[in-house]
XYZ file of C-alpha atoms in Angstrom:
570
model
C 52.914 37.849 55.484
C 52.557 41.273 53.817
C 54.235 44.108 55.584
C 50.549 46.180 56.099
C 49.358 42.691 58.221
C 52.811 42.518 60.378
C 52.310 46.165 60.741
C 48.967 46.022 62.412
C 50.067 43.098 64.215
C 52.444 44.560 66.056
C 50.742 48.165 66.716
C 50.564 49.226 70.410
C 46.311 48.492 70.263
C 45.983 51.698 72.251
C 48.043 53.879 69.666
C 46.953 52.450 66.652
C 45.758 55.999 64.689
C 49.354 57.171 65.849
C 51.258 54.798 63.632
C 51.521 55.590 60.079
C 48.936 54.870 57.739
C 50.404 52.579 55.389
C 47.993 51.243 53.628
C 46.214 54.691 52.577
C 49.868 55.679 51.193
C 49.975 52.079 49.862
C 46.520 53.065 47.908
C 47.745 56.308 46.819
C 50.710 54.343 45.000
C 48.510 52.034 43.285
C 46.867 55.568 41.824
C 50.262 56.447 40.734
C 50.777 53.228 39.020
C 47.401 53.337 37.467
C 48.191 56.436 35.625
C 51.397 55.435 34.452
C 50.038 52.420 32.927
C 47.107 54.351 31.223
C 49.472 57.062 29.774
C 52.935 55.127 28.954
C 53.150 54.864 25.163
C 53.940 50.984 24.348
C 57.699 50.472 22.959
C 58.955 53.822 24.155
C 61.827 52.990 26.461
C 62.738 50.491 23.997
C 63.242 52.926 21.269
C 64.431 55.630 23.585
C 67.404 53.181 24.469
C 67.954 52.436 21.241
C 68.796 56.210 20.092
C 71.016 56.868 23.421
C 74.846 57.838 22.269
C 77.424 55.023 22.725
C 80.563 56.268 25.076
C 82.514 53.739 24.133
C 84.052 50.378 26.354
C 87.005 51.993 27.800
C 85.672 55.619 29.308
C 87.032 56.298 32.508
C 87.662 59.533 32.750
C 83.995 60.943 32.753
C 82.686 58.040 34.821
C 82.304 60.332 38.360
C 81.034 63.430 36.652
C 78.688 61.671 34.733
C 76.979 59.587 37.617
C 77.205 62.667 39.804
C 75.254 64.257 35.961
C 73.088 61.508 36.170
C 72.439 61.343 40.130
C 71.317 65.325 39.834
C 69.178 64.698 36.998
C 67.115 62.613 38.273
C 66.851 63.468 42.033
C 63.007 64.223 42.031
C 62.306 65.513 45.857
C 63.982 68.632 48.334
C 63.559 67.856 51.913
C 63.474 70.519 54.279
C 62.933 71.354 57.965
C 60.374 73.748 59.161
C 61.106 75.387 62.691
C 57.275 76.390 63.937
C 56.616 78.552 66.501
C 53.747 78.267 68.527
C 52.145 79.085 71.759
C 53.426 75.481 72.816
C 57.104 76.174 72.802
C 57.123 75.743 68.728
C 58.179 72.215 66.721
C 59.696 70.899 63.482
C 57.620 69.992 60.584
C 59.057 68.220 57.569
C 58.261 69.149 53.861
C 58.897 67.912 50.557
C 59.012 69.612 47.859
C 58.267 67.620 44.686
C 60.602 68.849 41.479
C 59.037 66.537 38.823
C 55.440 68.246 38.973
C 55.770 69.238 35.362
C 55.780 65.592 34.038
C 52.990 63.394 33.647
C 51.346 62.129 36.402
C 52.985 64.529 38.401
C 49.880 65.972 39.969
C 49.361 62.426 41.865
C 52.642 61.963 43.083
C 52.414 65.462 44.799
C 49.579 64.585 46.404
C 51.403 60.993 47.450
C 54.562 63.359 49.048
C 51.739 66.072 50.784
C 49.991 62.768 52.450
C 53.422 61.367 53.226
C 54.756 64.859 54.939
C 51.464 64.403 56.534
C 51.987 61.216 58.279
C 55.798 61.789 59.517
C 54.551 65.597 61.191
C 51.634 62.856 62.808
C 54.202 60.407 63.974
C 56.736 62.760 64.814
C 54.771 64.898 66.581
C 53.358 61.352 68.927
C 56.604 60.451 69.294
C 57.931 63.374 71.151
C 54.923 63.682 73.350
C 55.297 60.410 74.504
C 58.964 60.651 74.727
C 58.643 63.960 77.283
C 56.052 62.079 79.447
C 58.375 59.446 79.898
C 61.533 62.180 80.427
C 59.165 63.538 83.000
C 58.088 60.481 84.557
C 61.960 59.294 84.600
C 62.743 62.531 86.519
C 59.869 61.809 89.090
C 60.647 57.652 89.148
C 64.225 59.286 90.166
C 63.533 61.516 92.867
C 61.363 58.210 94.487
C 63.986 56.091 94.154
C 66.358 58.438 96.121
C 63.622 58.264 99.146
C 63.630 54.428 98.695
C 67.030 54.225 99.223
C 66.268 56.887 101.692
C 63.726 54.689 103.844
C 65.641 51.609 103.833
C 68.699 53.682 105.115
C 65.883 54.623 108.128
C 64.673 51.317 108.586
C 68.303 49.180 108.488
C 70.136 51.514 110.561
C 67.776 54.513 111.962
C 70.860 56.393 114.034
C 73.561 56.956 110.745
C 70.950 57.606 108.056
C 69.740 60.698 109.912
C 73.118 62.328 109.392
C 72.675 61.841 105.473
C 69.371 62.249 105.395
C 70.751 65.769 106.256
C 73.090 66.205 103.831
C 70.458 65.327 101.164
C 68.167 67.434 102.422
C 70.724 70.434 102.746
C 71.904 69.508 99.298
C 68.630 69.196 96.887
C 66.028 70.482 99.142
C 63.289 68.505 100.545
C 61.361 66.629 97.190
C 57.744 67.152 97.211
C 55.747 64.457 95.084
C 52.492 63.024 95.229
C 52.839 59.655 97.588
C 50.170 57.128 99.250
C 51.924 57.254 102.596
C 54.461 59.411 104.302
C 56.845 57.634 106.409
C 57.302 59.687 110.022
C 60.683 58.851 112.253
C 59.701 59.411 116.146
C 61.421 62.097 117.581
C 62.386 63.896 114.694
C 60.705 67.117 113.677
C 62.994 67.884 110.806
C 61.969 67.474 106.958
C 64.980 65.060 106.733
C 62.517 62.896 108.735
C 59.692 62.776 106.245
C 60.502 60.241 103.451
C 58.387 60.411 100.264
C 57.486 57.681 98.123
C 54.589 56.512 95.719
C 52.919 53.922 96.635
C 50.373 53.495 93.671
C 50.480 50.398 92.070
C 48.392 51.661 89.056
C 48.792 55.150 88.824
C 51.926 57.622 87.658
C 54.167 58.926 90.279
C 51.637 62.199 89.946
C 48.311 60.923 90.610
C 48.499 59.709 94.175
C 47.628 60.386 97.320
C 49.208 61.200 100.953
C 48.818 59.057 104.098
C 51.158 57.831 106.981
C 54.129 55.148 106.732
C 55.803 53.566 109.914
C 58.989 52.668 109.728
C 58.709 49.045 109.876
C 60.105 46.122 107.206
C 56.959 45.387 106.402
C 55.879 48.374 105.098
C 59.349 48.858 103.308
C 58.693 45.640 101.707
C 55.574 47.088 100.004
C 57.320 50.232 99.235
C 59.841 47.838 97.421
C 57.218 45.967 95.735
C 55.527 49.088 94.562
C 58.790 50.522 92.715
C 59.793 47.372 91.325
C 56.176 47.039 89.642
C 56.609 50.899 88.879
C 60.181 50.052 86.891
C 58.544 46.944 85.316
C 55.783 49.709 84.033
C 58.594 52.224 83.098
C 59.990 49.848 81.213
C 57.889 48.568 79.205
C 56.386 51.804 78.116
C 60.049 52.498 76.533
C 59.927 49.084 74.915
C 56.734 50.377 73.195
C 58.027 53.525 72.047
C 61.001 52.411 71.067
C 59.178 49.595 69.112
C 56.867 52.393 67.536
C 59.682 54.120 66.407
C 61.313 51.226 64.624
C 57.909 50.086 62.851
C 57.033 53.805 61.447
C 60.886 54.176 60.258
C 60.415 50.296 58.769
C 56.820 51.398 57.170
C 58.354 54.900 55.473
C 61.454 53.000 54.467
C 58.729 50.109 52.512
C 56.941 52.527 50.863
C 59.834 54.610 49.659
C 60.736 51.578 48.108
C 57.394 50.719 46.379
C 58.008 54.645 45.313
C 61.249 53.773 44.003
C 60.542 50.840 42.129
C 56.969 52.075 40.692
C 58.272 55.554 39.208
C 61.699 54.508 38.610
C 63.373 57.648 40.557
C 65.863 57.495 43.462
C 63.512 59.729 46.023
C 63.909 57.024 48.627
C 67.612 57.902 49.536
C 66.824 61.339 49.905
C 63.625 61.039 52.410
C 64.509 58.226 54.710
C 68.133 60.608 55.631
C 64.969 62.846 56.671
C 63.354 60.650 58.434
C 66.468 59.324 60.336
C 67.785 62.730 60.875
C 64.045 63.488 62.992
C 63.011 62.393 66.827
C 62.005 59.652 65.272
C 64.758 58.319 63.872
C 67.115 59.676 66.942
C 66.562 56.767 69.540
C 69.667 57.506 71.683
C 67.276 58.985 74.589
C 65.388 55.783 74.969
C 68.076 53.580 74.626
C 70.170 54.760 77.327
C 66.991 55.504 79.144
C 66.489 51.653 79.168
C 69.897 51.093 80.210
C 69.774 53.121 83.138
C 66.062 51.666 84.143
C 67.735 48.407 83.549
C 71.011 48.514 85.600
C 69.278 50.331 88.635
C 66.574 47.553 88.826
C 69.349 44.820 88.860
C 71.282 46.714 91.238
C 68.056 47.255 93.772
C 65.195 44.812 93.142
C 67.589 41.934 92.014
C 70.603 41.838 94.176
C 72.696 42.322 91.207
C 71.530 38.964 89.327
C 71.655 40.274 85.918
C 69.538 37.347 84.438
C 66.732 37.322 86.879
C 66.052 41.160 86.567
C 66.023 41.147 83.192
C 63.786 37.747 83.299
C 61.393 40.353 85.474
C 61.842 43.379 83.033
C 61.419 41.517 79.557
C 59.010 38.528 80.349
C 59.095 36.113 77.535
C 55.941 35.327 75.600
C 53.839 32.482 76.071
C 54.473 30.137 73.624
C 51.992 27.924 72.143
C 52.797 24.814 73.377
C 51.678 21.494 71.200
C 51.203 19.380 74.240
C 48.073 21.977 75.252
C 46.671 21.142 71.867
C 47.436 17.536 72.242
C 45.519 17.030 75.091
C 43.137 19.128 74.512
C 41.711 16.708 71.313
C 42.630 13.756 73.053
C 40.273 14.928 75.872
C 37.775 15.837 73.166
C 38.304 13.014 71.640
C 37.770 10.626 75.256
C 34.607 12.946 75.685
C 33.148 11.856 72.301
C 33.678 7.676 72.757
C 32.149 8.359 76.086
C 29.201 10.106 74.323
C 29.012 6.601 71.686
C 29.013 4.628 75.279
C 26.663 6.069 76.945
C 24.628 5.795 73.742
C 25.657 2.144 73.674
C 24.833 1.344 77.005
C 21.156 2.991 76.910
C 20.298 1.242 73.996
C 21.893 -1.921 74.683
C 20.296 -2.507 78.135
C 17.215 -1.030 77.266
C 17.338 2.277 79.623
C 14.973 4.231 78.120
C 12.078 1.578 78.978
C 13.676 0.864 82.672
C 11.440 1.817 85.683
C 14.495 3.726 87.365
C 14.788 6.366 84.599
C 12.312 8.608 86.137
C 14.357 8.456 89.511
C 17.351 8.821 87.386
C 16.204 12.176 85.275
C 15.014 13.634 88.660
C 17.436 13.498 90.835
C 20.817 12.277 88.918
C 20.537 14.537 85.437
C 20.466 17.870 87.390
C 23.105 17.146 89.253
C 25.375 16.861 85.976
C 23.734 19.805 84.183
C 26.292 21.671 86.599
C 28.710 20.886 84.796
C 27.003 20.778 81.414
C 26.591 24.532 81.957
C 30.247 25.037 82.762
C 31.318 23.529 79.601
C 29.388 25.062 77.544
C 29.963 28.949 79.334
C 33.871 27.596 79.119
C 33.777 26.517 75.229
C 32.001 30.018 74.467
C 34.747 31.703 76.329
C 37.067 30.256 74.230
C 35.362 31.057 70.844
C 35.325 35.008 72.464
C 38.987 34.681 73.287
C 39.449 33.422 69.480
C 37.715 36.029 68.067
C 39.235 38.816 70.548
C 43.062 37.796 69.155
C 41.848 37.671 65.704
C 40.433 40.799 65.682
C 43.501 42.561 67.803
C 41.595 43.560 70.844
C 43.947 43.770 73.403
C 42.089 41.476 75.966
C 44.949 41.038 78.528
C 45.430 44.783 78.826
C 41.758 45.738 78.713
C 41.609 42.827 81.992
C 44.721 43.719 83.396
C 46.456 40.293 83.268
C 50.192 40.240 83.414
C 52.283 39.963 80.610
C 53.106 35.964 80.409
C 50.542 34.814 82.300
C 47.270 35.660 80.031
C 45.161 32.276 79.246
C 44.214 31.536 75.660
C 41.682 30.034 73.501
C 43.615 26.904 73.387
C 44.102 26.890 77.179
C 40.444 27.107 78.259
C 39.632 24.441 75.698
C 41.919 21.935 77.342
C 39.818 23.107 80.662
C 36.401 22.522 79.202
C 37.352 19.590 77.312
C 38.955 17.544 80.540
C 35.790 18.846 82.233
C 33.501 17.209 79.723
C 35.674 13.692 79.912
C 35.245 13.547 83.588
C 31.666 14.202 83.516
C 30.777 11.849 80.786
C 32.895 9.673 83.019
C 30.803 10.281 85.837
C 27.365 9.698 83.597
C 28.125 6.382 82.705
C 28.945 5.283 86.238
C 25.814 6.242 87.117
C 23.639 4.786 84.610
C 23.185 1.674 86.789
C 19.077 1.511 87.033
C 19.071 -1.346 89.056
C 18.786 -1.332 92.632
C 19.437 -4.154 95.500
C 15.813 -5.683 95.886
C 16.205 -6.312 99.594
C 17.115 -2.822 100.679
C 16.222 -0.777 97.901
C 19.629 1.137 97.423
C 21.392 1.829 94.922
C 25.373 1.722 94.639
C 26.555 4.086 97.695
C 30.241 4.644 95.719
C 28.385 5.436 92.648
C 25.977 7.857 93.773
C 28.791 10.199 95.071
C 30.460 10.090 92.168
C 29.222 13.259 90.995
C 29.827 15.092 94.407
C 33.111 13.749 94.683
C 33.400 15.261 90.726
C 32.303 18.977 91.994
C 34.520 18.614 95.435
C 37.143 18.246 92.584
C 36.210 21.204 90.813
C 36.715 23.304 94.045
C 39.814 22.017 95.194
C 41.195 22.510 92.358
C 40.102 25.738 91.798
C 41.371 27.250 95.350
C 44.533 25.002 94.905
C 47.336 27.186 96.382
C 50.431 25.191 94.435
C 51.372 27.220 91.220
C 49.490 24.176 88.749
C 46.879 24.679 86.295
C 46.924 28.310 85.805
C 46.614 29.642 88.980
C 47.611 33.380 88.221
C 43.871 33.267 86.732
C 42.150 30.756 88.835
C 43.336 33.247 91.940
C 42.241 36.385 89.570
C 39.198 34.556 89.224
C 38.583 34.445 92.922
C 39.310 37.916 93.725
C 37.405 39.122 90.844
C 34.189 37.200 91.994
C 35.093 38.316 96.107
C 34.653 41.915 94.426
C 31.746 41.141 92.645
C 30.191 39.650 96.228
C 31.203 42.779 98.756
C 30.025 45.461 95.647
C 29.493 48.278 96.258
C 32.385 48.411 98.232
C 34.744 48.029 96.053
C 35.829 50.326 92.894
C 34.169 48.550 90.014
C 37.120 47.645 87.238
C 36.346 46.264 83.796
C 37.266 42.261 84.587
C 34.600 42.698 87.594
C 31.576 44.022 85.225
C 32.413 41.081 82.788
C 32.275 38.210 84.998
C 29.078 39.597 87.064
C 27.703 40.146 83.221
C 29.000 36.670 82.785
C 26.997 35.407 86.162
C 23.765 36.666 85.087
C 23.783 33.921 83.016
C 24.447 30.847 85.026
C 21.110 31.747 86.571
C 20.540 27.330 85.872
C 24.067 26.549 87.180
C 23.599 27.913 90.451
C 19.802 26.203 90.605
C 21.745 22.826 90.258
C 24.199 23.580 92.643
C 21.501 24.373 95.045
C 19.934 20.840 94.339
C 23.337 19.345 95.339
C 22.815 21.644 98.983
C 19.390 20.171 99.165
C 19.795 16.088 97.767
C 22.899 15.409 99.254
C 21.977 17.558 102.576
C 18.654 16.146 103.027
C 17.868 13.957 100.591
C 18.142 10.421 100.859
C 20.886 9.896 97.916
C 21.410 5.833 98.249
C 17.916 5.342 96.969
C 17.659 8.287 94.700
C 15.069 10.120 96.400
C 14.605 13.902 97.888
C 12.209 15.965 98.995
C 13.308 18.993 97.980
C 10.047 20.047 95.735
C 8.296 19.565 99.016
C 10.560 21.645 100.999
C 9.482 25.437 101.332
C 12.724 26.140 101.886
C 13.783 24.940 99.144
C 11.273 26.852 97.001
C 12.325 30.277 98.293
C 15.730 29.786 97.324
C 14.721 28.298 94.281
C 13.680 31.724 93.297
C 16.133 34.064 95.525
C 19.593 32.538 93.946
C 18.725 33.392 90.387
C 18.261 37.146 92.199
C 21.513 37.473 93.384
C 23.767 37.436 89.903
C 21.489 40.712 88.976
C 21.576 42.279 92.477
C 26.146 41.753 92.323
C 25.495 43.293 89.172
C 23.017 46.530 90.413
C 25.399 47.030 93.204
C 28.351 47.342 91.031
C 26.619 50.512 89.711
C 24.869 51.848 92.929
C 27.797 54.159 93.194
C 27.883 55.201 89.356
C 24.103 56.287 90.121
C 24.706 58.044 93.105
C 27.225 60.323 91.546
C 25.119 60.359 88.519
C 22.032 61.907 90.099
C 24.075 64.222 92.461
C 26.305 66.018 89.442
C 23.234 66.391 87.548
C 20.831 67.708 90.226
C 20.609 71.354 89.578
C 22.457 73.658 92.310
């Protein structure tokens, strides 16, 4: 793989104009080499070598002066560090000057150095923004870890924390940061008494709120929850920066090379002891940073297991496992000799022409069509989750799934695909069309095959045992309870997709009705139901198709509200 592909396939998707811009530099070079080409006379280094003076096969003694002759004639750049001083506390800027601008195709390589200059100030500049949010957020991660510790001094042993809950206080001062809930001793009036902590699970330690803690384990078990998923946050935003830092140095080091080798000058050396000398290049903060994030995690969230925490801290990747795409074709394929069977056994016993089909396409086909809808939403998802990694959208952050845990294209194929084998399954066990003459009924086992397929379904998908992916089967669930109690619930992203997503299974939920109505009422051993007589029926008929776009209006009753309100004039 070229380096501009790894590069953009391991960008942070959410800081993707911050990283250098390699391939524009990349283009640039090309221009460089493009000129040299059209204006380098053929033969001329040939000749030129040819007229150089011999220093004979024993010279020793000039050997140093004349490399370090040879090193200063043909150094071609002067870096240099610009202090700037600004309303903003001032910066460093990097410059080059270029000393060759006098020979030919000078002009272009000047431009190449004033775009590269460019990009470092860009990525320098992004670097040590993000790196003083982080120095700030480590400061405020600290002072809430001191009133963890704090609380579960209060809560273990109540009577000897108060005494150094004094000292603290008498020693740094009471520490005021934004929290969800404030934990209250009774009987103490004191601010040793208070105990601060951020609760947010989604927010930075400054964007919370303030409410009221009891001292209870429960609630210090939440606390400790909280902080351990704030840590696990912390840390991976250092992972990212420090992995942005290592792909911009990687990037300026590649194309000082292509420099190098395309003009034939030694320019490289020179820039990337700039570039390392930078915040960029310096990466000490963040690696101790990590260290200290790391060893106070394992000491508090882990009990001092060294390989669990950092199992927690630095979850593995999913790996693409070749049993998933095993099964998945050999599902597809099962689904496709049930398709030739069915076929077979239509045409082969003369179906089409048998006076049961008409029961059969009334009351057995829509009861199927369920699932035929299900498939086919599932093998779409897929080709959208295909599309979404090709294309680098960041899918599992945009949802909010955890790192580890995301589902793939691959992975919902294997779904849709054992779907589609048990339902073909299910089809050809019901394509019996003959009934007992004497009472008229069909197979009883048989014609609950296809409930017994759909009570399947839903035990499966509320299975509580960690099988078949059930971080998303359970996100699933809470996403759609959302989607059912809206407006009463903040609307996220993964809760407007699937009630976009609902709107159109308006003819799944119709069939899943019928099942309501012809195994409820209906009289299913001899294939019959009244449901098109029922009035009941008919009303829902035409409600339940309503209620996907009413989940969906709800979700954005409260966006209106606020909508009309902030732009009503005062």
């Amino acid at each position: 793989m070229k380096f501009g592909k790894e590069l953009q396939a391991q960008q942070v998707p959410e800081w993707q104009d911050a990283y250098m811009n390699y391939n524009f530099l990349k283009k640039l070079l090309k221009d460089v080499t493009h000129f040299k080409q059209q204006h380098k006379p053929a033969g001329l280094a040939r000749r030129v070598s040819l007229y150089r003076a011999f220093s004979g096969l024993t010279c020793r003694g000039n050997e140093v002066s004349d490399t370090d002759d040879e090193e200063e004639e043909e150094k071609a750049i002067l870096v240099s560090e610009i202090q700037e001083n600004g309303c903003g506390g001032g910066g460093r800027s990097y410059q080059t000057m270029f000393l060759r601008c006098s020979d030919e195709g000078g002009e272009v390589e000047l431009l190449f150095f004033k775009a590269l200059d460019d990009e470092l100030n860009k990525v320098v500049r992004f670097h040590k923004a993000k790196l003083d949010q982080i120095l700030d957020e480590a400061q405020e991660l600290s002072r809430q870890m001191d009133a963890l510790i704090a609380l579960r001094a209060k809560v273990d042993n109540p009577l000897s924390a108060s005494t150094a809950a004094d000292s603290n206080a008498r020693r740094s001062g009471r520490v005021h940061m934004d929290v969800i809930q404030e934990v209250e001793m009774g009987g103490g009036e004191g601010a040793e008494d208070h105990v601060m902590i951020n609760l947010a699970p989604d927010a930075p330690p400054e964007s919370t709120s303030k409410l009221v803690l009891s001292y209870n384990k429960g609630e210090l078990r939440r606390a400790e929850q909280v902080m351990s998923h704030a840590f696990i946050e912390f840390h991976k935003r250092l992972r990212l920066l420090k992995s942005y830092s290592f792909l911009n140095i990687l990037a300026f080091s590649k194309i000082m090379k292509k420099y190098d080798k395309i003009t034939s000058r030694s320019a490289g050396k020179d820039y990337m002891e700039m570039v390392e000398r930078s915040d960029l290049g310096n990466s000490d903060k963040i690696t101790k940073l990590m260290e200290r994030v790391e060893s106070t995690f394992i000491k508090h969230f882990s009990n001092g297991n060294r390989r669990k925490g950092m199992k927690t801290l630095r979850p593995t990747a999913v790996r693409e496992r070749h049993r998933v795409s095993w099964f998945s074709g050999a599902f597809a394929g099962f689904s496709v000799a049930l398709i030739f069977g069915i076929v077979t056994a239509i045409l082969a016993r003369n179906l089409l022409n048998s006076p049961g089909r008409t029961k059969y396409m009334n009351n057995i086909f829509p009861l199927y069509s369920f699932f035929g809808y299900i498939f086919l939403h599932m093998l779409l998802l897929s080709a959208n989750i295909y599309f979404w990694r090709r294309y680098r959208v960041n899918y599992s952050f945009i949802f909010g799934f955890k790192r580890g845990v995301e589902i793939g294209y691959r992975e919902v194929l294997l779904l849709s695909s054992a779907l589609s084998a048990l339902t073909l399954s299910g089809v050809l066990a019901n394509l019996d069309m003959e009934m007992d003459p004497k009472t008229k009924d069909y197979g009883k086992f048989t014609e609950l095959v296809p409930l017994g397929l759909l009570l399947v379904v839903v035990m499966v998908t509320f299975c509580p045992f960690n099988i078949l992916y059930r971080p998303i089967r359970f996100f699933i669930i809470a996403s759609a309870f959302r989607c059912v109690c809206a407006p009463l619930y903040k609307v996220t992203m993964e809760d407007n997709f699937l009630a976009d997503q609902l709107t159109s299974q308006v003819q799944a939920l119709r069939s899943l009705l019928f099942y309501g109505c012809y195994y409820g009422w209906g009289d299913f051993v001899r294939r019959s139901n009244s449901c098109a007589q029922s009035e009941v029926y008919k009303m829902f008929y035409f409600i339940v198709p309503v209620i996907p776009y009413w989940w969906r209006f709800a979700q954005v009753q409260l966006f209106l509200l606020r909508l009309i309100l902030y732009s009503a004039p005062v």
